[in-house]
Amino acid sequence: MTIEKSVLRQAQLLLLEGLKEIDRICNKHNINYWIDSGTLLGAKRHGGFIPWDDDIDICMIREDFNKFIKISESEINKEKYFLHTIYSDPFHYLNCPSRLRILGTKLRPKGVKKYGRSVSGLFIDILPFDKYSKFYFKRKYIERMLSLLFRIKTGSQYPSPRFWRAVLSKTFGIFLSRNFLLKLAKYLSNSFSKKTKNYIYAYGVEVSYSRYIFKKETLFPINKIVFEGTKFNCPNNIEEYLKQIYGPDYMIEPPEEAREVHFCNIEISLRK
């Protein structure tokens, strides 16, 4: 099932409004963020959304992420948006700590026959970045192991279509306490933030994207890039950042059959 282009474009424009809301809050409170993944790729390759994209991705270092979550409770426009976090919803994906949801919309992911128990709606992923050791073994097999536990626990709530992965998650996920994982993530991320040397940046301890690592100078100082006619924050070295995620040929569009769409259905209610 494909989404009509007119509906997809309407969804993209609502997401753009949400990104402007995040940008407003961050500028007001001196919080750094940058657009990430497909959003950054779209800005670089298309000057805006990848034509078939249906979400927005942004990142913040852990200190800014914590500050944004706290400030947004009073700053965010609650008539249009809901800040969806692993703390505000027991059914929220554990390995995606926060999302800005667009109210008045609904989503159904591919392979899912009905809407789930968690809050639905168009969203902007807001992911933290943590500091990790430059040493591969320590980073992968000690500091990043928590992300595996988060992935297992998430899989116990939202089973993978892959049989053995679903069985393993269901089998071991019941032994993992959600509250324990959240407390451990908070403790470890706070501990990692104190690093002053021999560190690199990568997605937060809760997040599964373990193979992407970034030098400090790739991220900072924060730069600007035009996305859909407006300047938003981006990493300092866009080329290096995108090569880490997509490889050296990131400017080449994939063939039509390889273009990933996250959702098979988007519902948008008329709003005043």
PDB file of C-alpha atoms in Angstrom:
ATOM      1  CA  MET A   1       0.000   0.000   0.000  1.00  0.00           C
ATOM      2  CA  THR A   2       1.384   3.421  -0.929  1.00  0.00           C
ATOM      3  CA  ILE A   3       0.415   6.794   0.512  1.00  0.00           C
ATOM      4  CA  GLU A   4      -1.014   9.382  -1.871  1.00  0.00           C
ATOM      5  CA  LYS A   5       1.501  12.100  -2.689  1.00  0.00           C
ATOM      6  CA  SER A   6      -0.906  14.846  -1.595  1.00  0.00           C
ATOM      7  CA  VAL A   7      -1.374  13.207   1.838  1.00  0.00           C
ATOM      8  CA  LEU A   8       2.361  12.633   2.226  1.00  0.00           C
ATOM      9  CA  ARG A   9       3.120  16.252   1.341  1.00  0.00           C
ATOM     10  CA  GLN A  10       0.504  17.469   3.820  1.00  0.00           C
ATOM     11  CA  ALA A  11       2.155  15.286   6.466  1.00  0.00           C
ATOM     12  CA  GLN A  12       5.595  16.671   5.595  1.00  0.00           C
ATOM     13  CA  LEU A  13       4.386  20.259   5.989  1.00  0.00           C
ATOM     14  CA  LEU A  14       2.927  19.454   9.416  1.00  0.00           C
ATOM     15  CA  LEU A  15       6.257  17.919  10.410  1.00  0.00           C
ATOM     16  CA  LEU A  16       8.020  21.053   9.176  1.00  0.00           C
ATOM     17  CA  GLU A  17       5.812  23.128  11.500  1.00  0.00           C
ATOM     18  CA  GLY A  18       6.851  20.833  14.357  1.00  0.00           C
ATOM     19  CA  LEU A  19      10.532  21.280  13.534  1.00  0.00           C
ATOM     20  CA  LYS A  20      10.077  25.053  13.603  1.00  0.00           C
ATOM     21  CA  GLU A  21       8.494  24.711  17.058  1.00  0.00           C
ATOM     22  CA  ILE A  22      11.510  22.754  18.303  1.00  0.00           C
ATOM     23  CA  ASP A  23      13.853  25.305  16.720  1.00  0.00           C
ATOM     24  CA  ARG A  24      11.978  28.135  18.462  1.00  0.00           C
ATOM     25  CA  ILE A  25      12.274  26.503  21.887  1.00  0.00           C
ATOM     26  CA  CYS A  26      15.940  25.639  21.381  1.00  0.00           C
ATOM     27  CA  ASN A  27      16.872  29.143  20.233  1.00  0.00           C
ATOM     28  CA  LYS A  28      15.018  30.712  23.136  1.00  0.00           C
ATOM     29  CA  HIS A  29      16.782  28.540  25.727  1.00  0.00           C
ATOM     30  CA  ASN A  30      20.244  28.181  24.123  1.00  0.00           C
ATOM     31  CA  ILE A  31      19.841  24.470  23.416  1.00  0.00           C
ATOM     32  CA  ASN A  32      21.898  22.962  20.614  1.00  0.00           C
ATOM     33  CA  TYR A  33      20.342  20.416  18.256  1.00  0.00           C
ATOM     34  CA  TRP A  34      21.013  19.271  14.702  1.00  0.00           C
ATOM     35  CA  ILE A  35      18.941  17.600  12.008  1.00  0.00           C
ATOM     36  CA  ASP A  36      19.944  13.977  11.535  1.00  0.00           C
ATOM     37  CA  SER A  37      19.746  10.938   9.252  1.00  0.00           C
ATOM     38  CA  GLY A  38      17.218  11.174   6.415  1.00  0.00           C
ATOM     39  CA  THR A  39      16.324  14.763   7.284  1.00  0.00           C
ATOM     40  CA  LEU A  40      19.941  15.891   6.933  1.00  0.00           C
ATOM     41  CA  LEU A  41      20.326  13.787   3.782  1.00  0.00           C
ATOM     42  CA  GLY A  42      17.196  15.379   2.344  1.00  0.00           C
ATOM     43  CA  ALA A  43      18.471  18.879   3.119  1.00  0.00           C
ATOM     44  CA  LYS A  44      21.790  18.129   1.423  1.00  0.00           C
ATOM     45  CA  ARG A  45      20.473  16.195  -1.594  1.00  0.00           C
ATOM     46  CA  HIS A  46      17.022  17.741  -2.165  1.00  0.00           C
ATOM     47  CA  GLY A  47      16.991  21.009  -0.225  1.00  0.00           C
ATOM     48  CA  GLY A  48      14.158  19.605   1.897  1.00  0.00           C
ATOM     49  CA  PHE A  49      12.378  16.315   2.512  1.00  0.00           C
ATOM     50  CA  ILE A  50      13.461  13.224   0.664  1.00  0.00           C
ATOM     51  CA  PRO A  51      10.370  12.951  -1.593  1.00  0.00           C
ATOM     52  CA  TRP A  52       9.182   9.695  -0.010  1.00  0.00           C
ATOM     53  CA  ASP A  53      10.165  10.478   3.617  1.00  0.00           C
ATOM     54  CA  ASP A  54       7.497  10.599   6.321  1.00  0.00           C
ATOM     55  CA  ASP A  55       9.299  11.678   9.492  1.00  0.00           C
ATOM     56  CA  ILE A  56      11.982  14.054  10.784  1.00  0.00           C
ATOM     57  CA  ASP A  57      15.072  13.176  12.836  1.00  0.00           C
ATOM     58  CA  ILE A  58      17.014  15.473  15.145  1.00  0.00           C
ATOM     59  CA  CYS A  59      19.713  14.917  17.768  1.00  0.00           C
ATOM     60  CA  MET A  60      21.073  16.658  20.854  1.00  0.00           C
ATOM     61  CA  ILE A  61      23.946  15.905  23.198  1.00  0.00           C
ATOM     62  CA  ARG A  62      22.672  14.442  26.459  1.00  0.00           C
ATOM     63  CA  GLU A  63      22.823  17.657  28.507  1.00  0.00           C
ATOM     64  CA  ASP A  64      20.806  19.556  25.914  1.00  0.00           C
ATOM     65  CA  PHE A  65      18.410  16.630  25.490  1.00  0.00           C
ATOM     66  CA  ASN A  66      17.638  16.577  29.239  1.00  0.00           C
ATOM     67  CA  LYS A  67      17.205  20.350  29.265  1.00  0.00           C
ATOM     68  CA  PHE A  68      14.872  20.246  26.265  1.00  0.00           C
ATOM     69  CA  ILE A  69      12.671  17.535  27.785  1.00  0.00           C
ATOM     70  CA  LYS A  70      12.314  19.530  31.003  1.00  0.00           C
ATOM     71  CA  ILE A  71      11.683  22.915  29.376  1.00  0.00           C
ATOM     72  CA  SER A  72       9.225  21.555  26.804  1.00  0.00           C
ATOM     73  CA  GLU A  73       6.750  20.678  29.562  1.00  0.00           C
ATOM     74  CA  SER A  74       5.898  24.373  29.822  1.00  0.00           C
ATOM     75  CA  GLU A  75       7.102  25.746  26.458  1.00  0.00           C
ATOM     76  CA  ILE A  76       5.581  23.446  23.892  1.00  0.00           C
ATOM     77  CA  ASN A  77       2.348  24.374  22.096  1.00  0.00           C
ATOM     78  CA  LYS A  78       0.065  21.740  23.610  1.00  0.00           C
ATOM     79  CA  GLU A  79      -2.757  22.510  21.166  1.00  0.00           C
ATOM     80  CA  LYS A  80      -0.648  21.150  18.316  1.00  0.00           C
ATOM     81  CA  TYR A  81       1.991  18.879  19.849  1.00  0.00           C
ATOM     82  CA  PHE A  82       2.623  16.208  22.432  1.00  0.00           C
ATOM     83  CA  LEU A  83       6.099  15.361  23.695  1.00  0.00           C
ATOM     84  CA  HIS A  84       6.075  11.577  23.729  1.00  0.00           C
ATOM     85  CA  THR A  85       8.786  10.007  25.892  1.00  0.00           C
ATOM     86  CA  ILE A  86       9.691   6.703  27.482  1.00  0.00           C
ATOM     87  CA  TYR A  87       8.630   8.276  30.781  1.00  0.00           C
ATOM     88  CA  SER A  88       5.225   9.586  29.657  1.00  0.00           C
ATOM     89  CA  ASP A  89       3.994   6.363  28.018  1.00  0.00           C
ATOM     90  CA  PRO A  90       4.648   2.793  29.261  1.00  0.00           C
ATOM     91  CA  PHE A  91       4.122   1.458  25.716  1.00  0.00           C
ATOM     92  CA  HIS A  92       6.519   3.869  24.024  1.00  0.00           C
ATOM     93  CA  TYR A  93       9.469   2.315  22.163  1.00  0.00           C
ATOM     94  CA  LEU A  94      12.235   2.091  24.762  1.00  0.00           C
ATOM     95  CA  ASN A  95      15.054   2.500  22.249  1.00  0.00           C
ATOM     96  CA  CYS A  96      13.667   5.811  20.953  1.00  0.00           C
ATOM     97  CA  PRO A  97      13.659   8.061  24.044  1.00  0.00           C
ATOM     98  CA  SER A  98      11.575  10.986  22.765  1.00  0.00           C
ATOM     99  CA  ARG A  99       9.306  12.053  19.915  1.00  0.00           C
ATOM    100  CA  LEU A 100       7.380  15.214  19.202  1.00  0.00           C
ATOM    101  CA  ARG A 101       3.948  13.982  18.094  1.00  0.00           C
ATOM    102  CA  ILE A 102       1.711  15.999  15.771  1.00  0.00           C
ATOM    103  CA  LEU A 103      -1.779  16.027  17.273  1.00  0.00           C
ATOM    104  CA  GLY A 104      -4.698  15.283  14.977  1.00  0.00           C
ATOM    105  CA  THR A 105      -2.807  12.610  13.033  1.00  0.00           C
ATOM    106  CA  LYS A 106      -2.513   8.826  13.100  1.00  0.00           C
ATOM    107  CA  LEU A 107       0.036   6.405  11.709  1.00  0.00           C
ATOM    108  CA  ARG A 108       0.121   2.691  11.027  1.00  0.00           C
ATOM    109  CA  PRO A 109       3.565   1.145  10.376  1.00  0.00           C
ATOM    110  CA  LYS A 110       4.193  -1.384   7.634  1.00  0.00           C
ATOM    111  CA  GLY A 111       3.320  -4.910   8.719  1.00  0.00           C
ATOM    112  CA  VAL A 112       0.970  -3.714  11.483  1.00  0.00           C
ATOM    113  CA  LYS A 113      -2.717  -4.475  10.930  1.00  0.00           C
ATOM    114  CA  LYS A 114      -4.114  -2.049  13.519  1.00  0.00           C
ATOM    115  CA  TYR A 115      -3.087   0.903  15.618  1.00  0.00           C
ATOM    116  CA  GLY A 116      -1.195  -0.027  18.773  1.00  0.00           C
ATOM    117  CA  ARG A 117      -1.718   0.885  22.410  1.00  0.00           C
ATOM    118  CA  SER A 118       0.933   3.585  22.304  1.00  0.00           C
ATOM    119  CA  VAL A 119       0.170   7.169  21.266  1.00  0.00           C
ATOM    120  CA  SER A 120       0.089   7.376  17.469  1.00  0.00           C
ATOM    121  CA  GLY A 121       0.630  10.302  15.120  1.00  0.00           C
ATOM    122  CA  LEU A 122       3.227  11.891  12.872  1.00  0.00           C
ATOM    123  CA  PHE A 123       6.437  12.426  14.768  1.00  0.00           C
ATOM    124  CA  ILE A 124       9.853  13.992  14.967  1.00  0.00           C
ATOM    125  CA  ASP A 125      12.429  11.659  16.518  1.00  0.00           C
ATOM    126  CA  ILE A 126      14.497  13.461  19.168  1.00  0.00           C
ATOM    127  CA  LEU A 127      17.546  11.356  20.011  1.00  0.00           C
ATOM    128  CA  PRO A 128      20.278  11.980  22.581  1.00  0.00           C
ATOM    129  CA  PHE A 129      23.983  11.658  21.849  1.00  0.00           C
ATOM    130  CA  ASP A 130      26.382  10.364  24.520  1.00  0.00           C
ATOM    131  CA  LYS A 131      30.138  10.341  24.922  1.00  0.00           C
ATOM    132  CA  TYR A 132      31.901   6.979  24.606  1.00  0.00           C
ATOM    133  CA  SER A 133      35.439   5.710  24.776  1.00  0.00           C
ATOM    134  CA  LYS A 134      37.554   5.907  21.617  1.00  0.00           C
ATOM    135  CA  PHE A 135      38.655   2.341  22.314  1.00  0.00           C
ATOM    136  CA  TYR A 136      36.542  -0.053  20.271  1.00  0.00           C
ATOM    137  CA  PHE A 137      36.339  -2.985  22.722  1.00  0.00           C
ATOM    138  CA  LYS A 138      35.378  -0.828  25.702  1.00  0.00           C
ATOM    139  CA  ARG A 139      32.821   1.097  23.685  1.00  0.00           C
ATOM    140  CA  LYS A 140      31.108  -1.863  21.999  1.00  0.00           C
ATOM    141  CA  TYR A 141      31.241  -4.567  24.665  1.00  0.00           C
ATOM    142  CA  ILE A 142      30.912  -2.492  27.836  1.00  0.00           C
ATOM    143  CA  GLU A 143      29.504   1.000  27.299  1.00  0.00           C
ATOM    144  CA  ARG A 144      27.096   0.113  24.476  1.00  0.00           C
ATOM    145  CA  MET A 145      25.754  -3.155  25.926  1.00  0.00           C
ATOM    146  CA  LEU A 146      22.781  -1.385  27.491  1.00  0.00           C
ATOM    147  CA  SER A 147      21.370  -0.649  24.036  1.00  0.00           C
ATOM    148  CA  LEU A 148      21.127  -4.412  23.451  1.00  0.00           C
ATOM    149  CA  LEU A 149      19.030  -4.797  26.612  1.00  0.00           C
ATOM    150  CA  PHE A 150      16.781  -1.936  25.494  1.00  0.00           C
ATOM    151  CA  ARG A 151      16.393  -3.624  22.131  1.00  0.00           C
ATOM    152  CA  ILE A 152      15.445  -6.931  23.743  1.00  0.00           C
ATOM    153  CA  LYS A 153      12.903  -5.260  26.032  1.00  0.00           C
ATOM    154  CA  THR A 154      11.417  -3.301  23.119  1.00  0.00           C
ATOM    155  CA  GLY A 155      11.175  -6.529  21.130  1.00  0.00           C
ATOM    156  CA  SER A 156       9.220  -8.154  23.958  1.00  0.00           C
ATOM    157  CA  GLN A 157       6.535  -5.430  23.582  1.00  0.00           C
ATOM    158  CA  TYR A 158       6.720  -5.087  19.794  1.00  0.00           C
ATOM    159  CA  PRO A 159       7.839  -8.474  18.399  1.00  0.00           C
ATOM    160  CA  SER A 160      10.127  -8.551  15.388  1.00  0.00           C
ATOM    161  CA  PRO A 161       8.778 -10.151  12.178  1.00  0.00           C
ATOM    162  CA  ARG A 162      11.916 -12.304  12.258  1.00  0.00           C
ATOM    163  CA  PHE A 163      10.921 -15.473  14.114  1.00  0.00           C
ATOM    164  CA  TRP A 164      14.030 -16.187  16.160  1.00  0.00           C
ATOM    165  CA  ARG A 165      14.545 -12.543  17.110  1.00  0.00           C
ATOM    166  CA  ALA A 166      10.924 -12.383  18.311  1.00  0.00           C
ATOM    167  CA  VAL A 167      11.350 -15.613  20.321  1.00  0.00           C
ATOM    168  CA  LEU A 168      14.558 -14.393  21.986  1.00  0.00           C
ATOM    169  CA  SER A 169      13.028 -11.030  22.864  1.00  0.00           C
ATOM    170  CA  LYS A 170       9.909 -12.616  24.332  1.00  0.00           C
ATOM    171  CA  THR A 171      11.963 -15.171  26.271  1.00  0.00           C
ATOM    172  CA  PHE A 172      14.485 -12.801  27.834  1.00  0.00           C
ATOM    173  CA  GLY A 173      12.495  -9.545  27.811  1.00  0.00           C
ATOM    174  CA  ILE A 174      10.280 -10.657  30.685  1.00  0.00           C
ATOM    175  CA  PHE A 175      13.331 -10.720  32.966  1.00  0.00           C
ATOM    176  CA  LEU A 176      14.232  -7.099  32.209  1.00  0.00           C
ATOM    177  CA  SER A 177      12.555  -4.449  34.340  1.00  0.00           C
ATOM    178  CA  ARG A 178      11.619  -1.329  32.395  1.00  0.00           C
ATOM    179  CA  ASN A 179      12.195   0.916  35.421  1.00  0.00           C
ATOM    180  CA  PHE A 180      15.588  -0.673  36.065  1.00  0.00           C
ATOM    181  CA  LEU A 181      16.656  -0.063  32.469  1.00  0.00           C
ATOM    182  CA  LEU A 182      15.571   3.579  32.616  1.00  0.00           C
ATOM    183  CA  LYS A 183      17.450   4.172  35.863  1.00  0.00           C
ATOM    184  CA  LEU A 184      20.550   2.467  34.508  1.00  0.00           C
ATOM    185  CA  ALA A 185      20.408   4.547  31.310  1.00  0.00           C
ATOM    186  CA  LYS A 186      20.167   7.743  33.348  1.00  0.00           C
ATOM    187  CA  TYR A 187      23.096   6.737  35.545  1.00  0.00           C
ATOM    188  CA  LEU A 188      25.348   5.676  32.668  1.00  0.00           C
ATOM    189  CA  SER A 189      24.594   8.646  30.427  1.00  0.00           C
ATOM    190  CA  ASN A 190      25.294  11.066  33.288  1.00  0.00           C
ATOM    191  CA  SER A 191      28.521   9.238  34.002  1.00  0.00           C
ATOM    192  CA  PHE A 192      29.610   9.282  30.338  1.00  0.00           C
ATOM    193  CA  SER A 193      28.916  13.018  30.063  1.00  0.00           C
ATOM    194  CA  LYS A 194      31.772  13.673  32.485  1.00  0.00           C
ATOM    195  CA  LYS A 195      34.382  12.390  30.014  1.00  0.00           C
ATOM    196  CA  THR A 196      36.955  15.068  29.137  1.00  0.00           C
ATOM    197  CA  LYS A 197      39.399  13.157  26.901  1.00  0.00           C
ATOM    198  CA  ASN A 198      39.672  10.107  24.628  1.00  0.00           C
ATOM    199  CA  TYR A 199      35.993  10.147  23.711  1.00  0.00           C
ATOM    200  CA  ILE A 200      33.817  10.187  20.623  1.00  0.00           C
ATOM    201  CA  TYR A 201      30.102  10.835  20.196  1.00  0.00           C
ATOM    202  CA  ALA A 202      27.427   8.325  19.229  1.00  0.00           C
ATOM    203  CA  TYR A 203      23.698   7.789  19.681  1.00  0.00           C
ATOM    204  CA  GLY A 204      22.522   7.520  23.304  1.00  0.00           C
ATOM    205  CA  VAL A 205      22.879   4.414  25.456  1.00  0.00           C
ATOM    206  CA  GLU A 206      19.225   3.522  24.819  1.00  0.00           C
ATOM    207  CA  VAL A 207      19.491   3.697  21.016  1.00  0.00           C
ATOM    208  CA  SER A 208      20.403   0.784  18.750  1.00  0.00           C
ATOM    209  CA  TYR A 209      22.527   2.581  16.127  1.00  0.00           C
ATOM    210  CA  SER A 210      25.828   1.394  17.575  1.00  0.00           C
ATOM    211  CA  ARG A 211      27.989   1.377  14.454  1.00  0.00           C
ATOM    212  CA  TYR A 212      27.817   5.127  13.824  1.00  0.00           C
ATOM    213  CA  ILE A 213      30.473   7.138  15.662  1.00  0.00           C
ATOM    214  CA  PHE A 214      31.409  10.796  15.268  1.00  0.00           C
ATOM    215  CA  LYS A 215      34.368  12.934  16.220  1.00  0.00           C
ATOM    216  CA  LYS A 216      33.679  16.114  18.176  1.00  0.00           C
ATOM    217  CA  GLU A 217      34.849  18.257  15.253  1.00  0.00           C
ATOM    218  CA  THR A 218      32.350  16.520  12.945  1.00  0.00           C
ATOM    219  CA  LEU A 219      29.509  17.794  15.123  1.00  0.00           C
ATOM    220  CA  PHE A 220      30.754  21.106  16.488  1.00  0.00           C
ATOM    221  CA  PRO A 221      30.544  24.001  16.142  1.00  0.00           C
ATOM    222  CA  ILE A 222      26.935  23.649  14.989  1.00  0.00           C
ATOM    223  CA  ASN A 223      26.357  24.859  11.425  1.00  0.00           C
ATOM    224  CA  LYS A 224      23.260  25.818   9.414  1.00  0.00           C
ATOM    225  CA  ILE A 225      21.586  24.287   6.354  1.00  0.00           C
ATOM    226  CA  VAL A 226      18.465  25.180   4.390  1.00  0.00           C
ATOM    227  CA  PHE A 227      15.627  22.682   4.733  1.00  0.00           C
ATOM    228  CA  GLU A 228      12.337  23.466   2.979  1.00  0.00           C
ATOM    229  CA  GLY A 229      13.242  27.153   2.692  1.00  0.00           C
ATOM    230  CA  THR A 230      14.254  27.648   6.334  1.00  0.00           C
ATOM    231  CA  LYS A 231      17.680  27.437   7.955  1.00  0.00           C
ATOM    232  CA  PHE A 232      18.015  24.805  10.666  1.00  0.00           C
ATOM    233  CA  ASN A 233      20.919  23.514  12.729  1.00  0.00           C
ATOM    234  CA  CYS A 234      23.143  20.834  11.237  1.00  0.00           C
ATOM    235  CA  PRO A 235      26.488  19.166  12.088  1.00  0.00           C
ATOM    236  CA  ASN A 236      29.656  21.125  11.390  1.00  0.00           C
ATOM    237  CA  ASN A 237      30.927  18.636   8.785  1.00  0.00           C
ATOM    238  CA  ILE A 238      27.853  17.442   6.906  1.00  0.00           C
ATOM    239  CA  GLU A 239      29.791  15.360   4.381  1.00  0.00           C
ATOM    240  CA  GLU A 240      31.636  13.356   7.027  1.00  0.00           C
ATOM    241  CA  TYR A 241      28.459  12.899   9.066  1.00  0.00           C
ATOM    242  CA  LEU A 242      26.465  11.532   6.129  1.00  0.00           C
ATOM    243  CA  LYS A 243      29.321   9.278   5.015  1.00  0.00           C
ATOM    244  CA  GLN A 244      29.302   7.661   8.463  1.00  0.00           C
ATOM    245  CA  ILE A 245      25.624   6.762   8.106  1.00  0.00           C
ATOM    246  CA  TYR A 246      25.070   6.201   4.383  1.00  0.00           C
ATOM    247  CA  GLY A 247      28.528   5.648   2.903  1.00  0.00           C
ATOM    248  CA  PRO A 248      30.409   7.705   0.278  1.00  0.00           C
ATOM    249  CA  ASP A 249      27.627   7.524  -2.347  1.00  0.00           C
ATOM    250  CA  TYR A 250      24.980   9.208  -0.189  1.00  0.00           C
ATOM    251  CA  MET A 251      24.140  11.758  -2.917  1.00  0.00           C
ATOM    252  CA  ILE A 252      22.955   9.008  -5.294  1.00  0.00           C
ATOM    253  CA  GLU A 253      19.238   8.267  -5.007  1.00  0.00           C
ATOM    254  CA  PRO A 254      18.351   4.584  -4.442  1.00  0.00           C
ATOM    255  CA  PRO A 255      16.263   2.737  -7.031  1.00  0.00           C
ATOM    256  CA  GLU A 256      12.513   3.047  -6.549  1.00  0.00           C
ATOM    257  CA  GLU A 257      12.120  -0.462  -5.099  1.00  0.00           C
ATOM    258  CA  ALA A 258      14.683   0.338  -2.375  1.00  0.00           C
ATOM    259  CA  ARG A 259      13.070   3.578  -1.202  1.00  0.00           C
ATOM    260  CA  GLU A 260      12.054   2.985   2.399  1.00  0.00           C
ATOM    261  CA  VAL A 261       8.639   4.140   3.594  1.00  0.00           C
ATOM    262  CA  HIS A 262       7.948   3.736   7.302  1.00  0.00           C
ATOM    263  CA  PHE A 263       4.150   3.788   7.244  1.00  0.00           C
ATOM    264  CA  CYS A 264       1.395   2.233   5.139  1.00  0.00           C
ATOM    265  CA  ASN A 265      -1.302   4.630   6.350  1.00  0.00           C
ATOM    266  CA  ILE A 266      -1.403   8.255   7.486  1.00  0.00           C
ATOM    267  CA  GLU A 267      -4.592   9.889   8.769  1.00  0.00           C
ATOM    268  CA  ILE A 268      -4.770  13.671   9.126  1.00  0.00           C
ATOM    269  CA  SER A 269      -7.727  15.338  10.800  1.00  0.00           C
ATOM    270  CA  LEU A 270      -8.736  18.866   9.829  1.00  0.00           C
ATOM    271  CA  ARG A 271      -7.585  21.319  12.470  1.00  0.00           C
ATOM    272  CA  LYS A 272      -8.490  24.956  13.056  1.00  0.00           C
TER     273      LYS A 272
END
